[in-house]
Coordinates of C-alpha atoms and ligand atoms in Angstrom, one line a residue:
M1158 CA -36.0 -41.2 1.7
L1159 CA -33.8 -40.0 4.8
Q1160 CA -29.9 -39.6 4.5
Y1161 CA -27.6 -40.3 7.4
I1162 CA -24.0 -40.2 7.9
I1163 CA -22.3 -42.7 11.1
Q1164 CA -18.8 -42.7 12.1
I1165 CA -17.9 -46.1 13.4
D1166 CA -14.8 -46.3 15.7
F1167 CA -13.4 -49.9 16.3
V1168 CA -10.4 -51.9 17.4
N1169 CA -9.1 -53.7 14.3
S1170 CA -10.3 -57.5 14.3
P1171 CA -10.7 -60.1 11.6
G1172 CA -14.1 -60.2 10.2
L1173 CA -15.3 -57.2 11.8
G1174 CA -15.7 -55.5 8.2
Y1175 CA -18.2 -58.6 7.2
E1176 CA -20.2 -58.2 10.3
I1177 CA -20.5 -54.1 9.9
F1178 CA -21.8 -55.0 6.4
R1179 CA -24.3 -57.9 7.7
I1180 CA -25.9 -55.6 10.1
T1181 CA -26.4 -52.6 7.5
E1182 CA -28.3 -55.3 5.2
K1183 CA -30.0 -56.7 8.2
N1184 CA -31.8 -53.2 8.7
N1185 CA -32.4 -52.7 5.2
V1186 CA -30.4 -49.3 4.6
D1187 CA -29.0 -48.3 1.4
K1188 CA -25.3 -47.2 1.4
I1189 CA -24.5 -44.6 -0.7
A1190 CA -20.7 -43.9 0.4
M1191 CA -17.9 -45.4 2.7
E1192 CA -14.8 -44.1 3.8
V1193 CA -12.0 -46.3 5.9
I1194 CA -9.7 -44.6 8.2
P1195 CA -7.0 -47.3 8.7
E1196 CA -6.6 -48.5 12.2
Q1197 CA -9.3 -46.2 13.4
G1198 CA -12.8 -46.9 11.9
M1199 CA -15.4 -46.5 9.0
I1200 CA -17.5 -44.0 8.0
I1201 CA -20.8 -44.9 6.3
Q1202 CA -23.6 -42.7 4.5
F1203 CA -26.7 -44.2 3.7
Q1204 CA -30.2 -43.6 3.3
C1205 CA -33.3 -45.5 4.7
A1206 CA -37.2 -44.9 4.6
K1207 CA -37.6 -44.5 8.6
E1208 CA -35.6 -42.9 11.3
E1209 CA -36.1 -46.0 13.4
Q1210 CA -34.0 -47.8 10.8
A1211 CA -31.0 -45.8 11.3
Q1212 CA -31.5 -46.0 15.3
S1213 CA -31.8 -49.7 15.0
L1214 CA -28.7 -49.9 12.9
V1215 CA -26.8 -47.7 15.5
A1216 CA -27.7 -49.9 18.7
D1217 CA -26.9 -52.9 16.7
L1218 CA -23.7 -51.9 15.8
T1219 CA -22.7 -50.5 19.0
E1220 CA -23.4 -54.1 20.4
L1221 CA -20.4 -55.6 18.3
E1222 CA -17.5 -56.5 20.2
N1223 CA -14.6 -54.2 19.3
I1224 CA -16.8 -51.3 18.0
T1225 CA -15.8 -48.4 20.5
A1226 CA -18.3 -45.8 19.6
V1227 CA -21.1 -45.1 16.8
T1228 CA -22.0 -41.6 16.1
F1229 CA -23.7 -39.7 13.6
R1230 CA -21.9 -36.9 11.4
T1231 CA -23.0 -34.0 9.2
Q1232 CA -20.3 -34.7 6.4
M1233 CA -18.2 -37.3 4.9
P1234 CA -14.4 -36.7 5.2
Y1235 CA -14.0 -36.4 1.6
Q1236 CA -16.8 -33.2 1.8
E1237 CA -15.0 -31.7 4.7
K1238 CA -11.6 -32.0 2.5
E1239 CA -13.6 -30.3 -0.1
I1240 CA -14.6 -27.5 1.9
E1241 CA -11.0 -27.1 3.3
L1242 CA -9.7 -27.2 -0.3
R1243 CA -12.2 -24.6 -1.7
T1244 CA -11.6 -22.0 1.2
I1245 CA -7.9 -22.3 0.6
L1246 CA -8.4 -21.7 -3.4
N1247 CA -10.7 -18.8 -2.7
S1248 CA -8.2 -17.2 -0.5
V1249 CA -5.6 -16.6 -3.1
S1250 CA -5.7 -13.4 -5.3
E1251 CA -5.3 -15.4 -8.6
G1252 CA -7.7 -17.1 -10.5
V1253 CA -7.0 -21.1 -10.1
L1254 CA -8.7 -23.9 -12.1
A1255 CA -7.8 -27.7 -12.1
I1256 CA -8.9 -30.5 -14.7
N1257 CA -8.7 -34.2 -14.1
K1258 CA -7.0 -36.5 -16.6
K1259 CA -10.1 -36.5 -19.0
G1260 CA -10.0 -32.7 -19.0
I1261 CA -12.8 -32.0 -17.3
V1262 CA -13.0 -28.9 -14.6
S1263 CA -12.6 -30.6 -11.2
H1264 CA -11.8 -27.3 -9.0
I1265 CA -12.4 -23.7 -9.9
N1266 CA -12.0 -20.8 -7.5
E1267 CA -14.0 -17.4 -7.3
V1268 CA -11.5 -15.4 -8.8
A1269 CA -11.3 -17.9 -11.8
C1270 CA -14.9 -17.5 -12.0
T1271 CA -15.1 -13.8 -12.1
I1272 CA -12.4 -13.7 -14.8
L1273 CA -13.9 -16.4 -17.0
G1274 CA -17.1 -14.8 -16.3
C1275 CA -19.0 -18.2 -15.3
K1276 CA -20.8 -19.6 -12.0
L1277 CA -18.9 -22.3 -9.8
E1278 CA -21.7 -24.8 -9.9
E1279 CA -21.8 -24.6 -14.0
A1280 CA -18.3 -24.7 -14.3
I1281 CA -17.4 -28.0 -12.1
G1282 CA -17.7 -30.9 -14.5
L1283 CA -17.4 -29.1 -17.8
P1284 CA -14.9 -30.1 -20.4
V1285 CA -12.2 -27.3 -19.8
E1286 CA -12.6 -26.3 -23.7
E1287 CA -16.0 -24.9 -22.7
L1288 CA -14.8 -22.7 -20.3
V1289 CA -11.4 -21.4 -21.7
G1290 CA -12.1 -21.7 -25.5
E1291 CA -10.7 -24.4 -28.2
S1292 CA -7.3 -25.8 -27.7
P1293 CA -6.2 -24.4 -24.7
P1294 CA -2.6 -24.4 -23.3
I1295 CA -3.8 -26.3 -20.2
L1296 CA -4.7 -29.0 -22.4
E1297 CA -1.2 -29.4 -24.0
T1298 CA 0.0 -29.4 -20.4
L1299 CA -2.4 -32.4 -19.5
H1300 CA -1.5 -34.4 -22.6
F1301 CA 2.6 -33.8 -22.7
G1302 CA 3.6 -32.5 -19.6
D1303 CA 4.7 -29.1 -20.6
A1304 CA 4.4 -26.3 -18.0
H1305 CA 3.7 -22.8 -19.4
R1306 CA 4.0 -19.3 -17.9
L1307 CA 2.2 -16.5 -18.6
K1308 CA 0.2 -17.6 -22.0
E1309 CA -2.2 -15.0 -23.3
R1310 CA -5.5 -15.9 -24.4
R1311 CA -8.7 -14.0 -25.5
I1312 CA -12.1 -15.7 -25.8
K1313 CA -15.5 -15.0 -26.5
R1314 CA -18.1 -15.6 -23.6
N1315 CA -21.8 -14.7 -23.3
G1316 CA -21.0 -12.1 -26.1
R1317 CA -18.2 -10.3 -24.5
T1318 CA -14.4 -10.8 -25.1
V1319 CA -12.2 -12.1 -22.1
Q1320 CA -8.6 -11.6 -22.0
F1321 CA -6.6 -13.4 -19.7
L1322 CA -3.0 -14.9 -18.8
S1323 CA -2.7 -18.4 -17.6
S1324 CA 0.2 -20.5 -16.4
N1325 CA -0.1 -24.2 -16.6
I1326 CA 1.5 -27.0 -15.0
P1327 CA 0.9 -30.9 -14.8
I1328 CA -0.3 -32.7 -11.6
R1329 CA 1.6 -36.1 -11.5
N1330 CA 0.7 -39.2 -9.1
S1331 CA 3.4 -40.5 -7.0
R1332 CA 4.7 -42.6 -10.0
G1333 CA 5.1 -39.6 -12.1
R1334 CA 2.0 -40.1 -14.2
I1335 CA 0.0 -37.1 -15.1
I1336 CA -3.3 -37.4 -13.7
G1337 CA -4.5 -33.8 -14.4
A1338 CA -3.3 -29.9 -14.8
V1339 CA -3.6 -26.9 -12.9
S1340 CA -4.1 -23.4 -14.5
T1341 CA -3.3 -20.1 -12.6
I1342 CA -5.3 -17.2 -14.4
Q1343 CA -4.5 -13.6 -14.3
D1344 CA -7.1 -11.0 -15.6
F1345 CA -5.4 -9.1 -18.5
R1346 CA -7.0 -5.6 -17.4
Q1347 CA -5.4 -6.0 -14.0
V1348 CA -2.1 -7.2 -15.6
E1349 CA -2.2 -4.1 -17.8
K1350 CA -3.1 -1.9 -15.1
V1351 CA 0.4 -3.0 -13.4
I1352 CA 2.3 -2.4 -16.7
L1353 CA 0.6 1.2 -17.3
Q1354 CA 1.7 1.8 -13.6
A1355 CA 5.3 0.6 -14.1
N1356 CA 5.5 2.8 -17.3
K1357 CA 4.1 5.7 -15.5
S1358 CA 6.5 5.6 -12.9
S1359 CA 9.4 5.3 -15.6
R1360 CA 7.8 8.0 -17.3
L1361 CA 10.6 10.9 -17.4
I1362 CA 9.8 13.8 -15.1
T1363 CA 10.8 17.3 -16.1
F1364 CA 10.4 20.7 -14.4
D1365 CA 7.2 21.0 -15.9
D1366 CA 5.8 18.4 -13.7
I1367 CA 6.7 20.7 -10.5
I1368 CA 3.5 22.6 -10.4
H1369 CA 3.9 26.2 -8.9
Q1370 CA 2.7 29.7 -8.8
S1371 CA 4.8 31.2 -6.4
Q1372 CA 8.1 33.3 -6.9
Q1373 CA 10.0 31.4 -4.6
M1374 CA 9.5 28.2 -6.6
A1375 CA 10.1 30.0 -9.9
R1376 CA 13.2 31.0 -8.8
L1377 CA 14.4 27.6 -7.4
I1378 CA 13.3 26.0 -10.7
A1379 CA 15.2 28.0 -12.5
S1380 CA 18.5 27.5 -10.5
A1381 CA 17.9 23.9 -10.4
R1382 CA 17.5 24.2 -14.6
A1383 CA 21.0 25.8 -14.8
V1384 CA 22.4 23.1 -12.4
S1385 CA 20.9 20.2 -14.2
R1386 CA 23.0 20.9 -17.1
I1387 CA 26.2 20.3 -15.2
S1388 CA 27.2 16.9 -13.0
S1389 CA 28.3 18.6 -10.0
T1390 CA 26.7 17.0 -6.6
V1391 CA 23.2 18.5 -5.5
L1392 CA 22.0 18.5 -1.9
L1393 CA 18.4 19.1 -1.9
R1394 CA 17.2 20.5 1.5
G1395 CA 13.6 20.7 2.6
E1396 CA 11.1 19.1 4.9
S1397 CA 9.4 15.7 4.3
G1398 CA 7.1 16.0 1.2
T1399 CA 8.2 19.2 -0.2
G1400 CA 9.1 17.6 -3.7
K1401 CA 12.7 16.9 -3.3
E1402 CA 12.7 13.8 -5.0
L1403 CA 10.4 15.1 -7.8
F1404 CA 13.4 18.1 -8.3
A1405 CA 16.1 15.1 -8.3
N1406 CA 14.3 13.4 -11.0
A1407 CA 13.8 16.8 -13.2
I1408 CA 17.5 17.5 -12.6
H1409 CA 18.5 14.2 -14.1
T1410 CA 15.8 14.2 -16.8
E1411 CA 16.9 17.8 -18.2
G1412 CA 20.7 16.9 -18.0
S1413 CA 22.7 15.1 -20.2
R1414 CA 22.5 11.7 -18.5
R1415 CA 18.7 11.5 -19.2
N1416 CA 19.1 8.3 -21.4
R1417 CA 21.1 6.6 -18.8
P1418 CA 19.3 5.5 -15.5
F1419 CA 17.9 7.3 -12.5
I1420 CA 18.2 5.6 -9.6
P1421 CA 16.5 6.7 -6.2
I1422 CA 17.4 5.1 -2.7
N1423 CA 15.9 5.9 0.7
C1424 CA 19.0 5.6 3.1
A1425 CA 16.6 5.7 6.1
A1426 CA 14.8 2.7 5.0
L1427 CA 17.4 -0.1 5.2
T1428 CA 19.5 -1.2 8.2
E1429 CA 23.2 -0.2 7.8
S1430 CA 24.4 -3.5 6.4
L1431 CA 21.6 -3.8 3.7
L1432 CA 22.2 -0.3 2.7
E1433 CA 26.1 -1.0 2.3
S1434 CA 25.6 -4.1 -0.1
E1435 CA 22.9 -2.1 -1.9
L1436 CA 25.1 0.9 -2.7
F1437 CA 28.4 -1.1 -3.1
G1438 CA 27.5 -4.4 -4.1
Y1439 CA 29.2 -7.4 -2.8
E1440 CA 31.4 -10.5 -4.1
E1441 CA 30.5 -13.9 -4.2
G1442 CA 30.8 -15.4 -0.4
A1443 CA 31.0 -11.7 1.0
F1444 CA 28.4 -13.2 3.8
T1445 CA 25.7 -15.9 4.2
G1446 CA 23.0 -15.5 1.8
A1447 CA 25.2 -13.4 -0.6
V1448 CA 24.1 -14.3 -4.2
K1449 CA 26.1 -16.7 -6.1
G1450 CA 28.6 -14.6 -8.6
G1451 CA 28.2 -11.4 -6.5
K1452 CA 26.0 -8.4 -7.0
K1453 CA 26.3 -4.9 -8.4
G1454 CA 25.7 -2.2 -6.1
L1455 CA 23.4 0.8 -7.3
F1456 CA 26.6 2.8 -8.0
E1457 CA 27.5 0.4 -10.5
Q1458 CA 24.1 0.0 -11.8
A1459 CA 23.6 3.6 -11.8
N1460 CA 26.8 4.1 -14.1
G1461 CA 26.4 7.1 -16.4
G1462 CA 23.5 8.4 -14.8
T1463 CA 22.2 9.7 -11.4
L1464 CA 21.9 7.9 -8.0
F1465 CA 19.5 10.0 -5.8
L1466 CA 20.5 9.5 -2.0
D1467 CA 17.7 10.4 -0.1
E1468 CA 17.4 10.9 3.7
I1469 CA 21.1 11.4 3.4
G1470 CA 21.3 12.8 7.2
D1471 CA 20.3 9.1 8.3
I1472 CA 23.5 7.0 7.1
S1473 CA 25.8 5.6 9.8
P1474 CA 29.4 6.9 10.4
R1475 CA 30.9 3.8 8.7
L1476 CA 29.0 4.4 5.6
Q1477 CA 29.8 8.1 5.6
V1478 CA 33.3 7.1 5.4
R1479 CA 32.8 4.6 2.4
L1480 CA 31.0 7.4 0.6
L1481 CA 33.2 9.9 0.9
R1482 CA 35.7 7.7 -0.6
V1483 CA 33.5 7.3 -3.8
L1484 CA 32.8 11.1 -4.3
Q1485 CA 36.5 11.6 -3.8
E1486 CA 37.8 8.9 -5.9
G1487 CA 35.1 8.0 -8.2
T1488 CA 35.5 4.2 -7.6
V1489 CA 33.7 1.8 -5.3
R1490 CA 34.6 -1.4 -4.0
R1491 CA 32.2 -4.1 -3.3
V1492 CA 31.6 -5.7 0.3
G1493 CA 34.2 -8.6 0.5
G1494 CA 36.1 -7.5 -2.7
D1495 CA 39.5 -6.1 -3.2
K1496 CA 39.1 -4.4 -6.7
D1497 CA 38.6 -0.5 -7.2
I1498 CA 36.0 -0.3 -10.0
R1499 CA 35.5 3.0 -11.8
V1500 CA 32.2 4.4 -11.7
D1501 CA 30.7 7.9 -13.4
V1502 CA 27.7 8.6 -11.3
R1503 CA 26.0 12.0 -10.6
V1504 CA 24.9 12.0 -7.1
I1505 CA 22.0 14.2 -5.9
A1506 CA 21.7 13.8 -2.3
A1507 CA 18.4 15.3 0.0
T1508 CA 17.9 15.8 3.5
H1509 CA 15.2 17.2 5.8
R1510 CA 17.6 17.0 8.8
N1511 CA 20.0 19.9 10.1
L1512 CA 23.4 18.7 8.7
E1513 CA 25.2 21.6 10.3
E1514 CA 23.8 20.9 13.7
M1515 CA 24.6 16.9 13.2
I1516 CA 28.3 18.2 12.5
Q1517 CA 28.4 20.4 15.5
S1518 CA 27.2 17.4 17.5
G1519 CA 29.5 14.8 15.8
N1520 CA 27.0 13.0 13.6
F1521 CA 27.9 13.7 10.4
R1522 CA 31.2 14.0 8.9
D1523 CA 32.3 18.0 7.8
D1524 CA 34.2 16.4 4.8
L1525 CA 31.4 14.5 3.6
Y1526 CA 29.3 17.6 4.0
Y1527 CA 31.5 19.8 2.0
R1528 CA 31.6 17.2 -0.8
L1529 CA 27.9 16.8 -0.8
N1530 CA 27.0 20.6 -0.3
V1531 CA 28.7 21.6 -3.6
I1532 CA 25.3 23.1 -5.0
P1533 CA 22.7 23.4 -2.2
L1534 CA 19.1 23.9 -3.4
T1535 CA 16.4 24.4 -0.5
I1536 CA 13.0 23.9 -1.2
P1537 CA 10.5 25.9 0.9
P1538 CA 7.7 24.4 3.0
L1539 CA 4.1 24.6 1.4
R1540 CA 3.2 27.2 4.2
E1541 CA 5.7 29.8 3.1
R1542 CA 4.6 29.6 -0.4
K1543 CA 1.0 29.4 0.0
A1544 CA 0.2 30.8 -3.6
D1545 CA 1.2 27.3 -5.1
I1546 CA -1.7 25.8 -3.0
P1547 CA -4.6 26.9 -5.3
L1548 CA -2.9 25.3 -8.6
L1549 CA -1.4 22.2 -6.7
S1550 CA -4.5 21.2 -5.3
Q1551 CA -6.3 21.3 -8.8
H1552 CA -3.6 19.6 -10.1
L1553 CA -3.7 16.7 -7.5
I1554 CA -7.4 16.7 -7.8
R1555 CA -7.2 16.0 -11.2
K1556 CA -4.4 13.3 -10.8
I1557 CA -6.3 11.6 -8.2
C1558 CA -9.6 11.7 -9.8
A1559 CA -8.2 9.9 -12.6
E1560 CA -6.5 7.5 -10.8
I1561 CA -9.4 6.2 -9.1
N1562 CA -11.8 6.6 -12.2
K1563 CA -14.2 9.1 -10.5
P1564 CA -15.3 12.4 -12.5
E1565 CA -13.1 15.0 -12.0
A1566 CA -14.0 17.0 -8.7
H1567 CA -13.6 20.7 -7.9
L1568 CA -12.9 22.6 -4.2
A1569 CA -15.9 25.2 -3.1
Q1570 CA -14.2 28.5 -2.9
K1571 CA -14.5 28.4 1.1
S1572 CA -12.6 24.7 1.0
L1573 CA -9.8 26.4 -1.1
E1574 CA -9.4 29.1 1.5
L1575 CA -9.2 26.6 4.2
L1576 CA -6.5 24.4 2.3
V1577 CA -4.7 27.8 2.1
A1578 CA -5.2 28.6 5.5
Q1579 CA -3.5 25.2 6.8
E1580 CA 0.0 25.0 7.9
W1581 CA 0.8 21.5 6.1
P1582 CA 3.9 20.2 8.0
G1583 CA 3.5 17.2 5.9
N1584 CA 3.7 19.5 2.8
V1585 CA 2.6 18.2 -0.6
R1586 CA 2.3 15.0 0.3
Q1587 CA -0.1 16.0 3.2
L1588 CA -2.2 18.1 0.8
E1589 CA -2.2 15.2 -1.8
N1590 CA -3.1 12.5 1.1
T1591 CA -5.7 15.0 2.3
L1592 CA -7.4 15.2 -1.0
E1593 CA -7.2 11.9 -1.6
R1594 CA -8.9 10.7 1.5
V1595 CA -12.0 13.3 0.6
I1596 CA -12.0 12.4 -3.0
N1597 CA -12.8 8.8 -1.9
L1598 CA -15.3 9.8 0.5
I1599 CA -17.5 12.0 -1.3
D1600 CA -20.5 11.3 -3.8
N1601 CA -20.9 14.6 -5.3
A1602 CA -18.0 16.6 -7.3
E1603 CA -17.9 19.4 -5.0
I1604 CA -15.3 19.3 -2.2
R1605 CA -17.3 21.2 0.6
P1606 CA -15.8 22.8 4.0
E1607 CA -18.0 20.3 5.6
H1608 CA -16.5 17.3 3.8
L1609 CA -13.1 18.5 4.9
A1610 CA -14.0 19.1 8.5
A1611 CA -15.7 15.6 8.4
W1612 CA -12.6 13.5 7.1
T1613 CA -9.6 15.5 8.0
D1614 CA -8.5 17.9 10.9
I1615 CA -9.6 21.0 8.8
T1616 CA -12.0 22.8 10.3
E1617 CA -13.9 26.2 9.4
A1618 CA -12.3 29.1 11.2
V1619 CA -14.4 32.0 11.9
T1620 CA -12.8 35.2 11.6
L1621 CA -14.0 38.0 13.6
R1622 CA -13.3 41.7 13.5
S1623 CA -13.2 43.7 16.4
T1624 CA -13.8 47.4 15.9
G1625 CA -14.2 48.0 19.6
P1626 CA -11.4 50.0 21.8
I1627 CA -8.6 48.9 20.1
S1628 CA -9.4 50.2 17.0
K1629 CA -9.1 53.8 18.2
N1630 CA -5.5 54.0 16.6
H1631 CA -6.8 52.1 13.4
Q1632 CA -5.9 48.6 14.8
T1633 CA -7.8 45.7 13.8
L1634 CA -8.0 42.4 15.5
Q1635 CA -8.8 38.8 14.1
V1636 CA -9.7 36.2 16.5
E1637 CA -9.6 32.5 14.8
I1638 CA -12.4 30.3 16.3
P1639 CA -12.2 26.3 15.2
I1640 CA -15.8 25.1 14.3
A1641 CA -16.3 21.7 13.3
G1642 CA -19.4 21.5 11.7
D1643 CA -22.0 23.3 13.9
W1644 CA -21.3 26.7 15.7
P1645 CA -19.6 26.6 18.9
P1646 CA -21.7 28.2 21.8
L1647 CA -22.0 32.3 22.1
K1648 CA -20.1 31.9 25.4
E1649 CA -17.2 29.9 23.8
I1650 CA -17.0 32.5 21.1
V1651 CA -17.3 35.5 23.5
A1652 CA -14.5 34.0 25.8
S1653 CA -12.1 33.4 23.0
V1654 CA -12.2 37.2 21.7
E1655 CA -11.8 38.1 25.3
K1656 CA -9.2 36.0 26.0
E1657 CA -7.4 37.2 22.8
I1658 CA -8.1 40.7 23.4
I1659 CA -6.7 40.4 27.0
T1660 CA -3.6 38.8 25.9
R1661 CA -2.7 41.5 23.5
V1662 CA -3.6 44.1 25.7
L1663 CA -1.4 42.6 28.6
K1664 CA 1.6 42.4 25.7
K1665 CA 1.5 45.8 25.2
H1666 CA 1.0 46.9 29.0
P1667 CA 2.1 44.3 31.0
S1668 CA 0.2 44.7 34.4
S1669 CA -3.2 43.9 35.2
R1670 CA -3.8 47.5 36.6
L1671 CA -2.7 49.3 33.4
A1672 CA -4.6 46.6 31.2
G1673 CA -7.6 47.2 33.3
Q1674 CA -7.5 50.6 32.5
V1675 CA -7.0 50.4 29.0
L1676 CA -10.1 47.9 28.8
G1677 CA -12.1 50.0 31.2
V1678 CA -12.5 46.9 33.7
S1679 CA -11.2 46.3 37.1
N1680 CA -7.6 45.2 38.2
T1681 CA -9.5 42.3 39.7
T1682 CA -11.2 41.5 36.7
I1683 CA -8.3 41.1 34.6
L1684 CA -6.7 39.1 37.3
N1685 CA -9.5 36.5 37.4
K1686 CA -9.5 36.6 33.7
I1687 CA -5.9 35.9 33.4
K1688 CA -6.6 32.8 35.9
E1689 CA -9.6 31.4 34.0
Y1690 CA -8.2 31.8 30.7
K1691 CA -4.5 30.6 31.9
I1692 CA -3.0 33.4 30.0
Ligands
ATP732 N1 5.5 20.7 -6.9 C1 4.8 19.6 -7.1 N2 4.1 19.9 -8.1 C2 3.5 18.4 -8.1 N3 3.6 17.3 -7.1 C3 4.3 17.5 -6.2 C4 5.1 18.9 -6.2 N4 5.9 18.7 -5.0 C5 5.4 17.4 -4.6 N5 4.8 16.8 -5.2 C6 4.1 15.5 -5.0 O1 4.3 15.1 -3.6 C7 4.8 13.9 -3.2 C8 6.0 13.9 -2.2 O2 6.9 14.7 -3.1 P1 8.5 14.1 -2.9 O3 8.3 12.5 -2.7 O4 9.1 14.6 -3.9 O5 9.0 14.9 -1.6 P2 10.1 14.8 -0.7 O6 10.4 15.9 -0.2 O7 11.3 13.6 -1.7 O8 9.8 13.7 0.5 P3 10.6 12.7 1.5 O9 11.7 13.6 2.1 O10 9.5 12.4 2.5 O11 11.4 11.5 0.7 C9 5.2 13.2 -4.5 O12 3.8 12.6 -4.7 C10 5.1 14.6 -5.5 O13 4.8 13.9 -6.7

């Protein structure tokens, strides 16, 4: 049998439905489904033995007065809607499962199938208990209309334990009668991961978490430890990614406020008015969108604990005045409020900016600076404490591999040397990001120089030691030539060495004639090389 779908467009007229019905009978086609689009037309799905029957049916229908068009279609409207709905369901990140009023699965998306370990085609049409176990909460929702949130379930399916959280709501028709129920499903392992993550980030950070080997860091940590015992304001200075937040956190944890909140806020990440309401809170009706009953600001929330004001150099002059008042008087006033609320908060501020220059240029208040700068601690950039790089790299590799469930990787000696040789303008954060990128991309456990060259800007540098004319007075010369993977042509290596030597000699003998004499070449050769190498 052949199957067809035709769409008949018409202008509504009495008896037309009957006429269409009569013509289908006349052509001896077997109707399977019919859908009417009010005031517009009708779609019929039918089967017949020969193609000619379908052609004849279309021709007969087209002859009818009031029928404006007859066209073949590939799908019934309900099938198109079904595809649209399936696409929508599959675009959400949670599992979705719907049942009809008999408790039969009518819809299920791919995420739900993955969580429940079933196939989509098999699941649709099954009584829901067969999918989610005996007496599931979704049936209570269907029978009694109760909505549930995050009900935990553990079932056995195909010999494995499936654990998930489900939230259920009833589906009601326009008269309020329950005609089905829908459940959203979350994989318990994913939820656990989020909980672990949240716990991890709220884990107390101590000075033991600050990995170091350099003398500078050892001295800095000793000072910070001493500072943690008192409640004075601390100003942490250092380039971005040097570990200012880590220090702030450790100072809080190792002090007497450890059982009270440590609240970090990045002052550069919010607009002036948002930062103001975040820090100081607001009273009900202070502005459009203000929450009913008002809201406590971070100073109030951190009461008894520590507020970490990161990027303090970025706050506006108006907020600088407000902050100064809190530091001077120990009270905050909510936006739109008239009461001063006493708070006991230790402030640790941090910045990578040059506050002294900002004071000079009128962008930072000097009175606030003195209030904040009670105990200044400066974290050196990573390039000034290269001794930390080996241990830090090892620590970061272990941390990254654990996070992505990969066996622990290690650095080849040459790779470690390359990491140590870098300048790291983004400091520890940049080192961490670099290692993370490489670890994600390599298949083996050893991080080799070519991996660094392929996926980062880090390339092997060839160090040439010259024992030529300059070594006469026991000097050595090192020339760095970057190579990304393969060796550069010899001509380029020679040119780099030549350029470096001429530059050095010219520094000591700043005339082409003298430099030529030292290097045993003519004045013109030196002048040509200066031009060629743009020295
Ligand atoms: N000594 C260290 N030992 C272990 N991890 C470190 C160390 N220093 C920094 N990190 C890690 O490097 C990343 C950046 O550190 P952090 O956020 O504390 O820097 P920051 O100076 O506050 O940066 P920014 O100024 O950009 O906010 C974090 O993941 C942190 O855990």
